[in-house]
Structure formats: C-alpha cells, structure tokens
XYZ file of C-alpha atoms in Angstrom:
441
model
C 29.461 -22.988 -24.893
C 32.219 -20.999 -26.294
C 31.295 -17.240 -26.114
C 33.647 -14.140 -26.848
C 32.552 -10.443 -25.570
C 33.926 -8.113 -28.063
C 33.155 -5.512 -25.604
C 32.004 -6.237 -22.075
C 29.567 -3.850 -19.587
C 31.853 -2.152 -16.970
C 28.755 -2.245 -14.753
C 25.688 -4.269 -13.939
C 22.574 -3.106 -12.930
C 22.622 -4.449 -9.139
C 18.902 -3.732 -8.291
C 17.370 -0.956 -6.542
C 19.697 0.159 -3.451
C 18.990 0.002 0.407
C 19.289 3.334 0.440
C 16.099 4.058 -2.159
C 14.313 1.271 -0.267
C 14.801 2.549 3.312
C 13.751 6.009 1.747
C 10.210 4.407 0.077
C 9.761 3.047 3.422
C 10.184 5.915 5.141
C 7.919 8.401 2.477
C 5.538 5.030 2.742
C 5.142 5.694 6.508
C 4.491 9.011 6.655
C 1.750 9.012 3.828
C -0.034 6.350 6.465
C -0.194 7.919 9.187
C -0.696 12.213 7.219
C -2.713 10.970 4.492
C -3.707 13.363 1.928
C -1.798 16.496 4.418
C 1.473 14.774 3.680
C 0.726 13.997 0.300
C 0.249 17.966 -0.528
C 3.426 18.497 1.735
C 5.895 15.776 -0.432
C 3.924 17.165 -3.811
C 5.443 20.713 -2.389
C 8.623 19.686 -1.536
C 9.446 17.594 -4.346
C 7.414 19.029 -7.657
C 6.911 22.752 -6.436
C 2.844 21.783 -6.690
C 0.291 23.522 -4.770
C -2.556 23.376 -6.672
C -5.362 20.581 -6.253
C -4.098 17.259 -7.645
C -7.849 15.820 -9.817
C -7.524 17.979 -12.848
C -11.090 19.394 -13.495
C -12.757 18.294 -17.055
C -13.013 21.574 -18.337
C -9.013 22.130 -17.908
C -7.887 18.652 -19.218
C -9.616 19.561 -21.911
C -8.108 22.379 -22.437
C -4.763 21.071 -22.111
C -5.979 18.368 -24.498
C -7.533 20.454 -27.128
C -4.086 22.519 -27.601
C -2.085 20.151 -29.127
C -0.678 19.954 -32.470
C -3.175 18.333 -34.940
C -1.025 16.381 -36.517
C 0.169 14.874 -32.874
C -3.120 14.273 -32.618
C -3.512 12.318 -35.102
C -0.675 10.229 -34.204
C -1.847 10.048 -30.897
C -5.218 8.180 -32.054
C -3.224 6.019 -34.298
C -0.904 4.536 -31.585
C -4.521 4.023 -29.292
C -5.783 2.492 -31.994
C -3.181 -0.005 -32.383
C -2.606 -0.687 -28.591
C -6.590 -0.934 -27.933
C -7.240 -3.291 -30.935
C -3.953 -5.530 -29.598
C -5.886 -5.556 -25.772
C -9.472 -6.419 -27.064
C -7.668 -9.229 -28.839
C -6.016 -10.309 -26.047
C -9.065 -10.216 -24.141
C -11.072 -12.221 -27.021
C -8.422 -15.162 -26.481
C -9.521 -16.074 -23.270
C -13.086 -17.226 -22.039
C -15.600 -18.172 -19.695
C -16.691 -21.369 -19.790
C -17.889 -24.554 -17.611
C -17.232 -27.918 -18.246
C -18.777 -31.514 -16.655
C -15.503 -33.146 -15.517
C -17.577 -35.619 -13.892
C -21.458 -36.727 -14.428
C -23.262 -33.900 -11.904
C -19.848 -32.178 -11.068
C -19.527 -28.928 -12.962
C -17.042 -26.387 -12.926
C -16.079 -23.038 -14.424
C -14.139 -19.884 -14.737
C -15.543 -16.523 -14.426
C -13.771 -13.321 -15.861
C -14.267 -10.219 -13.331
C -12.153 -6.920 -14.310
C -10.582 -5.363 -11.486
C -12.585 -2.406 -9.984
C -10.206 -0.194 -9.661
C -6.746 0.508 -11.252
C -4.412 3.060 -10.864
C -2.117 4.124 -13.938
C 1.400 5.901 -13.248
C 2.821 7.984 -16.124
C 6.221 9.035 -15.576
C 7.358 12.383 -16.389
C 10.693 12.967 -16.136
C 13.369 13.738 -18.776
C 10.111 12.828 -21.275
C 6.555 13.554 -21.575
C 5.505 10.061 -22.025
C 1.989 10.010 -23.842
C 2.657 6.212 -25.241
C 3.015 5.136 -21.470
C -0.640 6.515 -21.036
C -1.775 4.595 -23.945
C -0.448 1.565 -22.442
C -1.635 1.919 -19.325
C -4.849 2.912 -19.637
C -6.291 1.963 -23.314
C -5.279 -1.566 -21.828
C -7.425 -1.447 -18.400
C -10.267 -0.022 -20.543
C -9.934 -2.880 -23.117
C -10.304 -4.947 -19.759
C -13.572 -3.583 -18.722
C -12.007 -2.102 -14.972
C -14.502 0.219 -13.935
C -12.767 2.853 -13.131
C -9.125 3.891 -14.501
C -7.278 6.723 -12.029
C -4.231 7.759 -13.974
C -1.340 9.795 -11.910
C 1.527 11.758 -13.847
C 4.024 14.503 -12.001
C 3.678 18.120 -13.211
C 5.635 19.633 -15.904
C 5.764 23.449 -14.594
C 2.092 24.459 -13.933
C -0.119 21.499 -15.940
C 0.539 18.175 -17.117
C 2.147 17.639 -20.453
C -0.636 18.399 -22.526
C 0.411 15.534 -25.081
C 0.090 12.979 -22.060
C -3.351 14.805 -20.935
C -4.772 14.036 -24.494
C -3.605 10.365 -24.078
C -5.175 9.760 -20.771
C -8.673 11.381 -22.205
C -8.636 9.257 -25.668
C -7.795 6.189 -23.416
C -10.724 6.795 -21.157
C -9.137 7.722 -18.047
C -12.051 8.367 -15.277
C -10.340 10.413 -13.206
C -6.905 12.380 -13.792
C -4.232 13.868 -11.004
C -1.413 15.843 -11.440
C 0.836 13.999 -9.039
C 3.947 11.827 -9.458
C 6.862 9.939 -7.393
C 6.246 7.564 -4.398
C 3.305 9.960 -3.435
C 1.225 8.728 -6.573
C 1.775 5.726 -5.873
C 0.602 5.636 -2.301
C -2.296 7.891 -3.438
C -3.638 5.297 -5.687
C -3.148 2.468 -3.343
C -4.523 4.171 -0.595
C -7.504 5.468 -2.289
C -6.520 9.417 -1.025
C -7.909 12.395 -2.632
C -10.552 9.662 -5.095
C -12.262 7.319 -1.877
C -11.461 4.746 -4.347
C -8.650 2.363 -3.573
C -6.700 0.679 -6.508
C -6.797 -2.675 -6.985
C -3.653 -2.821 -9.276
C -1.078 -0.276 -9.569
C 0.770 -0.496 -13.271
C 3.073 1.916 -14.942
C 7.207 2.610 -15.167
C 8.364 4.903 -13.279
C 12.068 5.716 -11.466
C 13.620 3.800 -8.459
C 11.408 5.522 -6.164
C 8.283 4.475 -7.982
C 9.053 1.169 -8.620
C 10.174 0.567 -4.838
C 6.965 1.847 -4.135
C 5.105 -0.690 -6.095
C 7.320 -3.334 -4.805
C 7.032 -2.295 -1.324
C 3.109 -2.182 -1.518
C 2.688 -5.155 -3.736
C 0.260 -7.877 -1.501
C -1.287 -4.267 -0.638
C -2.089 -3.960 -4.340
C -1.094 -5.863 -7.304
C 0.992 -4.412 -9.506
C 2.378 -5.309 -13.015
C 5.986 -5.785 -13.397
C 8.768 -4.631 -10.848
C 10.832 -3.090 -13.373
C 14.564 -1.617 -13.507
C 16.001 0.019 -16.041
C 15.677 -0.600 -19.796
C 17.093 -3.645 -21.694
C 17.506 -4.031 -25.192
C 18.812 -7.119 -27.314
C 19.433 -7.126 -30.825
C 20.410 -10.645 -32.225
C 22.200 -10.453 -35.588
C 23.779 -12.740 -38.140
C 25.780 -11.543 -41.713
C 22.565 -11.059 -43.302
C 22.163 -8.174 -40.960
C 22.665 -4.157 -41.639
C 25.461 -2.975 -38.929
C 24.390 0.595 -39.580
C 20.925 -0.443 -38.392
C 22.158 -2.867 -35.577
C 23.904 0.167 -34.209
C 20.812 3.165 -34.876
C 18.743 0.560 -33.079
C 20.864 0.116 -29.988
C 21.246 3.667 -29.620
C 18.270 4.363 -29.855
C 17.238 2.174 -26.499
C 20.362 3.410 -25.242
C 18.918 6.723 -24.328
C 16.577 5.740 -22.000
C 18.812 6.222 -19.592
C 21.911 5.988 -17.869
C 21.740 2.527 -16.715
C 19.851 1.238 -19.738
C 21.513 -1.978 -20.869
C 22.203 -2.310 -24.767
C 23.012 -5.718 -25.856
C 24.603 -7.287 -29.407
C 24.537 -10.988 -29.582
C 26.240 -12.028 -32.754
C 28.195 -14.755 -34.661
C 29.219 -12.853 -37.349
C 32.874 -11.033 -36.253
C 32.624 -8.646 -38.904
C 29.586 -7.696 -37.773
C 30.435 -7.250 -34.322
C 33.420 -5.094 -35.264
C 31.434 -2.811 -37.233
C 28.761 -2.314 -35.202
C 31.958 -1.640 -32.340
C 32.861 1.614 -34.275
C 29.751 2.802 -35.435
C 27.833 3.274 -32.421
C 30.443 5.811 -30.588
C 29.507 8.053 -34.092
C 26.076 7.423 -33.694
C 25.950 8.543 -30.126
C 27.519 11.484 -30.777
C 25.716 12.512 -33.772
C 22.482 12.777 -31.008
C 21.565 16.841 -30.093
C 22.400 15.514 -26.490
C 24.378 12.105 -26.038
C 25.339 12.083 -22.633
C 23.080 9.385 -21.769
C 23.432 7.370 -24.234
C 26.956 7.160 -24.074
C 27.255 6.965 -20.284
C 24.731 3.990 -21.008
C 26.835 2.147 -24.012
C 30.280 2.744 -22.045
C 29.112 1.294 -18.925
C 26.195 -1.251 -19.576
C 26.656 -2.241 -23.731
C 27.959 -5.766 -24.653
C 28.766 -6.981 -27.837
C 28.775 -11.125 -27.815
C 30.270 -13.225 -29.932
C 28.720 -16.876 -30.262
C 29.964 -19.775 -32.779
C 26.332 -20.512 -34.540
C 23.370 -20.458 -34.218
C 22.457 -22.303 -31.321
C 24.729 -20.599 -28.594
C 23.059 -17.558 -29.708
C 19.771 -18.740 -28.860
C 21.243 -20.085 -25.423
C 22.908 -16.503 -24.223
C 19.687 -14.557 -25.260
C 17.551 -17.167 -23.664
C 19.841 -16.546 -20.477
C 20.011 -12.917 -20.760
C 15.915 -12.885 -21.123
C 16.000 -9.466 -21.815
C 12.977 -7.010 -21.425
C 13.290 -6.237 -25.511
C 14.920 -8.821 -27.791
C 15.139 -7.974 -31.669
C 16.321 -10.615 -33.926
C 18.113 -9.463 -37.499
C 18.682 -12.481 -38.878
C 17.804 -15.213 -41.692
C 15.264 -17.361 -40.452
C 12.614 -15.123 -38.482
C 10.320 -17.874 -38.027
C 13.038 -20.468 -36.409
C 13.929 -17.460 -33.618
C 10.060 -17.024 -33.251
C 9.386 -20.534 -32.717
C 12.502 -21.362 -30.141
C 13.020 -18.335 -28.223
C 11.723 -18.332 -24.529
C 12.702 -15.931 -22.415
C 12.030 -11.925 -23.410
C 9.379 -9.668 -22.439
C 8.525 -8.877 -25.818
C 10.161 -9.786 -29.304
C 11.004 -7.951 -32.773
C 11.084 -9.977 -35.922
C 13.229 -8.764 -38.965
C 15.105 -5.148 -39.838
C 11.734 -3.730 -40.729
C 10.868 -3.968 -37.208
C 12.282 -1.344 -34.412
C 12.190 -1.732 -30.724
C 11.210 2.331 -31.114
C 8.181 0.873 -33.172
C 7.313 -1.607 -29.871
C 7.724 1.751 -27.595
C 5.611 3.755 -28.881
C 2.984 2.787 -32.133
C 2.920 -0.925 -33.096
C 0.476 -2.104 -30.299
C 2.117 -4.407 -27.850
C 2.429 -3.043 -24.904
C 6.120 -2.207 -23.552
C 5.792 -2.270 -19.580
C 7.607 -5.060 -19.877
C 9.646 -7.299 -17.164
C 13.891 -6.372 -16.466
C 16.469 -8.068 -14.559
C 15.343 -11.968 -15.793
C 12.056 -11.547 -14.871
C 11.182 -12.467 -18.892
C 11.912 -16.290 -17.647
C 8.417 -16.206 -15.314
C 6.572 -13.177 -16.571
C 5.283 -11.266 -20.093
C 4.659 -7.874 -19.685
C 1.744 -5.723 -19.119
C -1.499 -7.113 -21.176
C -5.322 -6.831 -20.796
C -5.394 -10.463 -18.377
C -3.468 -8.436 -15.646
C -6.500 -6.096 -14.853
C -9.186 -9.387 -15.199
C -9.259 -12.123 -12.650
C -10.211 -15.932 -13.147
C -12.691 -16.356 -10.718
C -13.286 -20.529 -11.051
C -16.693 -21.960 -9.363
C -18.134 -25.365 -8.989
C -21.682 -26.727 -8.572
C -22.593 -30.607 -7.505
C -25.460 -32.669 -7.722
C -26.111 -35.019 -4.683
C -25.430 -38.438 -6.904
C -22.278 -36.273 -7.986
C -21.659 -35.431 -4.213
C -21.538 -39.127 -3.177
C -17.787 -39.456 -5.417
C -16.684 -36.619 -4.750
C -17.379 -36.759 -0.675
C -15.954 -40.026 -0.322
C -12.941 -39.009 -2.219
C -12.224 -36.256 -0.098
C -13.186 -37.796 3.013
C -10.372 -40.858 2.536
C -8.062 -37.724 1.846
C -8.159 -35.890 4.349
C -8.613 -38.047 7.280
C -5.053 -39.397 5.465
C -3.694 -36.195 5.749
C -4.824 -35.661 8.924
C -7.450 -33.245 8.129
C -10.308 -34.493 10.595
C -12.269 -31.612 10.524
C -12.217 -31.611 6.277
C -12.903 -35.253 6.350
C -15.994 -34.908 8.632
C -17.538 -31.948 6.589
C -17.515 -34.705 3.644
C -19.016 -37.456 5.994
C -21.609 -35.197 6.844
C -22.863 -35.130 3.157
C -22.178 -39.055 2.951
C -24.799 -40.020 5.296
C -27.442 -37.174 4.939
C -28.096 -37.596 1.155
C -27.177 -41.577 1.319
C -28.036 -42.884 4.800
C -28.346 -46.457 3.433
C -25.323 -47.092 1.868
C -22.509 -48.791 3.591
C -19.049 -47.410 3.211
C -15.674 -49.335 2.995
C -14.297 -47.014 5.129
C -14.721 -45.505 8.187
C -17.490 -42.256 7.882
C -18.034 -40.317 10.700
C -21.468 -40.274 12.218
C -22.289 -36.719 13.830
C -24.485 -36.652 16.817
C -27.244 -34.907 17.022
C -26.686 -31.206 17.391
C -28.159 -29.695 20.885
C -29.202 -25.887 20.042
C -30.578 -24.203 23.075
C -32.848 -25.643 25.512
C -36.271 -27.792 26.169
C-alpha cells in the first residue's frame, strides 16, 4: 500500500497515564473504606458542593420547567429520535427456544439489567444529548431503575441536562460528577441500589474509573478522546470536508481529526481551509491545539487503500463523502458508528439523528459498536430434557469428560444413564454408584 500524509499528527493519543491511574486508584480506595463521608469530602474539594447530592422532584422540576421553549422542543425531538432508534434495536432481537434435538430444548431469555447508572459529563459543555443517550437507551431496555450522575454547574445542574434526564425517565437524579460518581453508582452510596452497568463519557478520571471498576460493574465502552474520519473523493465539497472536521475538532484538545483522501486537490484544499475555519470560531484554541497536534490528512491511490487505512484506523466516527455510498456501507468494518453522504454530519450523529454516540476510541471499533439498548439486557440461555432425550445427551457427555479427565462430570452423566435406563447395556464403561449411606440404622 502506497500512502502519502499530506500532513501528519505531531502527537498520538498514548492512553490514559500512570499518573491518572495511580490517582483513580487512590480516590477508588478511599471512597471504600469513607463511603458516602468521603464522597461529600471529594464533592467539596473538587466541585465546591455541599448541598445533598439526589435532587428532590420538586427542584428538578424546577430546573426543568425554566428552559427555553423552543430548547424544549428540540430537546423532545432528539429523545424522540434516540428512543425510537433503541426500541428498534431492542425489537431486532428475541426470545425464543428451539428443539435441537427430539426432547432437548433450549432457549434464550432477555432480562434488563436492574440497575444502571448514567454519567453525564459537565465540563467545558452542558451535555443534554449525553443524557438522552444514556438514559432514553436503558429505558428503551426496560432496566428498572436508571440513576443518572452529572457534576454541578455553580449551585444546580444545567437545567438543559436536568430536562433531559426527566424526559428520558431518569428514576433518580444526583448532582455529583468525577471519579466520585462513578464510585457512587457502583457502590450503591447515597441510593442502596448498586449499578449493574456504569455507561457515559466522561474525562480521564472518569473513564479510569470505569476501567478500574469494570468486573465490579459492567460498563460500556472505555473511551479516550474523540475521533473523527471523514473519507473523501473529487466528488466531495472541501469547504464541507473542512467545517466538518472542525467541528469534531473542538471536542477537545486531544481530539483526533482525520482526512483520508485520493483526490490531491482535495487534500490541498481542505490543508488551507481548515486553519481559516478554526479561527473564524468565537474561541479556537481547542480546536487548533487539536488540528496542529492530532489532524492527518492521507493520501491513498484509489479506492481500495482508502478502505484499508480507515479500516485500520477504525475510528470512533467515520464519514464517507464520496460516490458510491452504498459500496463504503457494504465493505467498511471497523468504526463505531458511520455517516453516509454530505447531507450527513458527524454533529447530526452527536446530538439529533438517533444513534447513539458513546462510541468505542483507540481501535476498539475492530471488537466493539458503541453504546445500544443490548448493553443494558442480558441473554440469559436455558435448557430443558426429557429422559429419552437425556439418554444422548448423558452418554455424550459422559465419553467426554471421562476423556478429558473430568471424572466427577462424567459420573454425574452415568448417574442419569442407569437410573432412567437400568437395562440397557452401554459400549462403554458407565459408572455404577453405590448405594448412598445417610445417617444411621
């Protein structure tokens, strides 16, 4: 493969350091052993919060009730779309049971998770769509109850966030946010109730706190910083190539913006506009940190080497501006979700179209999709035998285990052998149990 890099990343995202880990450890620690104390004492420290962390009904409504109608509005729409997109999801998987074998049935069960805890960050942005995501898609699940976390914003949650969680059907509500949310929700503090699943972005801290408690909990995606990949040919806009990456290049200042191309001309063009772009932004020292330090542009020869480097980059977004949609739908692998045509924005993905976008980072898009309904349900499988069914099926297992080795397996299926079929004689040797001795005459 012969690939050029019209501009290559000074920097790599190298994963989250020792030092944050040996710090989530540490904060991880003393949460066990101070409980809900140290909770209130890191909320104190870190977010200036003193105030009880469940927010009341009457004041998340409140908070709710004062936003702008018209956010509102949009609010519902984008719940709406992310709700309908989860039901689906749900809808395309079933219970069922099947005879694989006359008298041997088996069959899968779908129980939603009891508990799940939602984390919605609240840093530089108030992030309503991440409550939407979180939430509207362990409702659409059926988990019985939802326990959503997000840090303070002066004296209240963001009040656009607070109407979120209550459309989404949040059962319980807590002002609270870093590595001490996190904990709280796994640990059950302040609620009773322990999470089952932890899911939500968040910073380093957070998601080394997931990480460090997943086994603990399960938890949706271990997730870095964002990624973004547009794939472009000449039948592509540069002027929207470019809005497009800068617009996932805010996210952050190690969020990775990526243009795989084999059109030079487009490359090139897309190489000048974005600086102007960036700076046309009311603040664009993020996004320029971001482009100067993480943004690629690729050049590739056709078609296929294009399809090869974004199928090895398997990026968290990947947006394809190119001729044949349907071709890049069809062979594309790796990506935790995927944006056909100009029409369609990674901002669209983000916030209002109604897939969800907690989505894998670092490669993870190569094992993993991103946050859907089928993370908060399990697949419970069960089985059920007759005793002319048992007969197979014991002497199968018997003659497997005793070759593995497995006496004590291999005598729990002789036992079954020559209670329900005491007449029958066996090509192979069946163990016969003597007669149990309980107590005495």
């Amino acid at each position: 493969m012969t690939i050029l890099h019209i501009k290559k990343a000074l920097k790599s995202f190298s994963g989250i350091s020792a030092e944050v880990t040996e710090r989530v450890e540490e904060l991880l620690k003393e949460i066990s052993a101070g409980r809900e104390e140290a909770v209130r004492d890191l909320a104190a420290k870190f977010d200036g919060w003193e105030h009880d962390f469940i927010i009341e009904a009457d004041k998340l409504d409140a908070l709710a009730d004062s936003v702008n109608p018209q956010i509102k509005r949009d609010i519902e729409f984008a719940h709406q779309q992310v709700s309908s997109f989860a039901k689906a999801q749900l809808a395309s998987i079933n219970e069922f049971e099947i005879e694989v074998h006359p008298g041997v049935k088996l069959g899968q069960r779908l129980v939603p998770s009891r508990c799940a805890g939602c984390y919605i960050p609240g840093g530089r942005f108030a992030h309503a769509a991440s409550a939407i995501m979180s939430v509207a898609t362990a409702k659409a699940a059926g988990v019985d109850k939802i326990i959503a976390c997000t840090p303070p914003r002066g004296e209240a949650i963001d009040a656009t966030v607070a109407f979120a969680l209550r459309l989404s059907g949040a059962d319980v509500v807590m002002s609270l946010g870093g590595v001490q949310a996190i904990a709280t929700l796994a640990y059950g503090l302040f609620t009773g109730t322990e999470a089952d699943i932890v899911v939500g972005p968040g910073n380093a801290y957070v998601a080394e706190a997931k990480r460090l408690l997943f086994g603990k909990i399960g938890i949706d995606v271990v997730a870095g910083p964002t990624e973004s990949l547009i794939v472009a040919d000449k039948t592509a806009d540069p002027f929207f190539v470019a809005v497009d990456l800068v617009s996932q290049a805010e996210h952050g200042f190690e969020s990775a913006v990526w243009l795989v191309t084999d059109d030079e001309r487009l490359a090139n063009k897309v190489l000048a506009l974005v600086p102007q772009i960036i700076q046309d932004l009311p603040q664009p020292e993020v996004a320029e940190a971001s482009w100067r330090d993480f943004g690629e542009i690729v050049l590739c020869e056709n078609r296929d080497e294009m399809l090869e480097v974004a199928d090895q980059y398997a990026c968290e977004h990947t947006h394809v501006m190119v001729e044949d949609l349907d071709w890049w739908r069809m062979n594309l692998r790796n990506y935790g979700s995927l944006f056909l045509g100009e029409e369609c924005t990674v901002a669209f993905g983000d916030k209002t179209s109604g897939t969800n976008h907690i989505l894998p980072t670092e490669r993870a898009a190569r094992y993993s999709g991103g946050l859907n309904v089928m993370k908060f349900v399990k697949v419970l499988t069960w089985q059920q035998l007759n005793r002319s069914a048992s007969q197979k099926i014991a002497s199968v297992t018997s003659r497997i285990s005793r070759n593995e080795g497995m006496e004590a397996h291999a005598r729990a299926a002789d036992l079954r052998l020559l209670s329900y079929f005491p007449e029958t004689n066996y090509e192979f040797d069946v163990y016969q149990h003597p007669q149990p001795k309980v107590g005495t005459e």
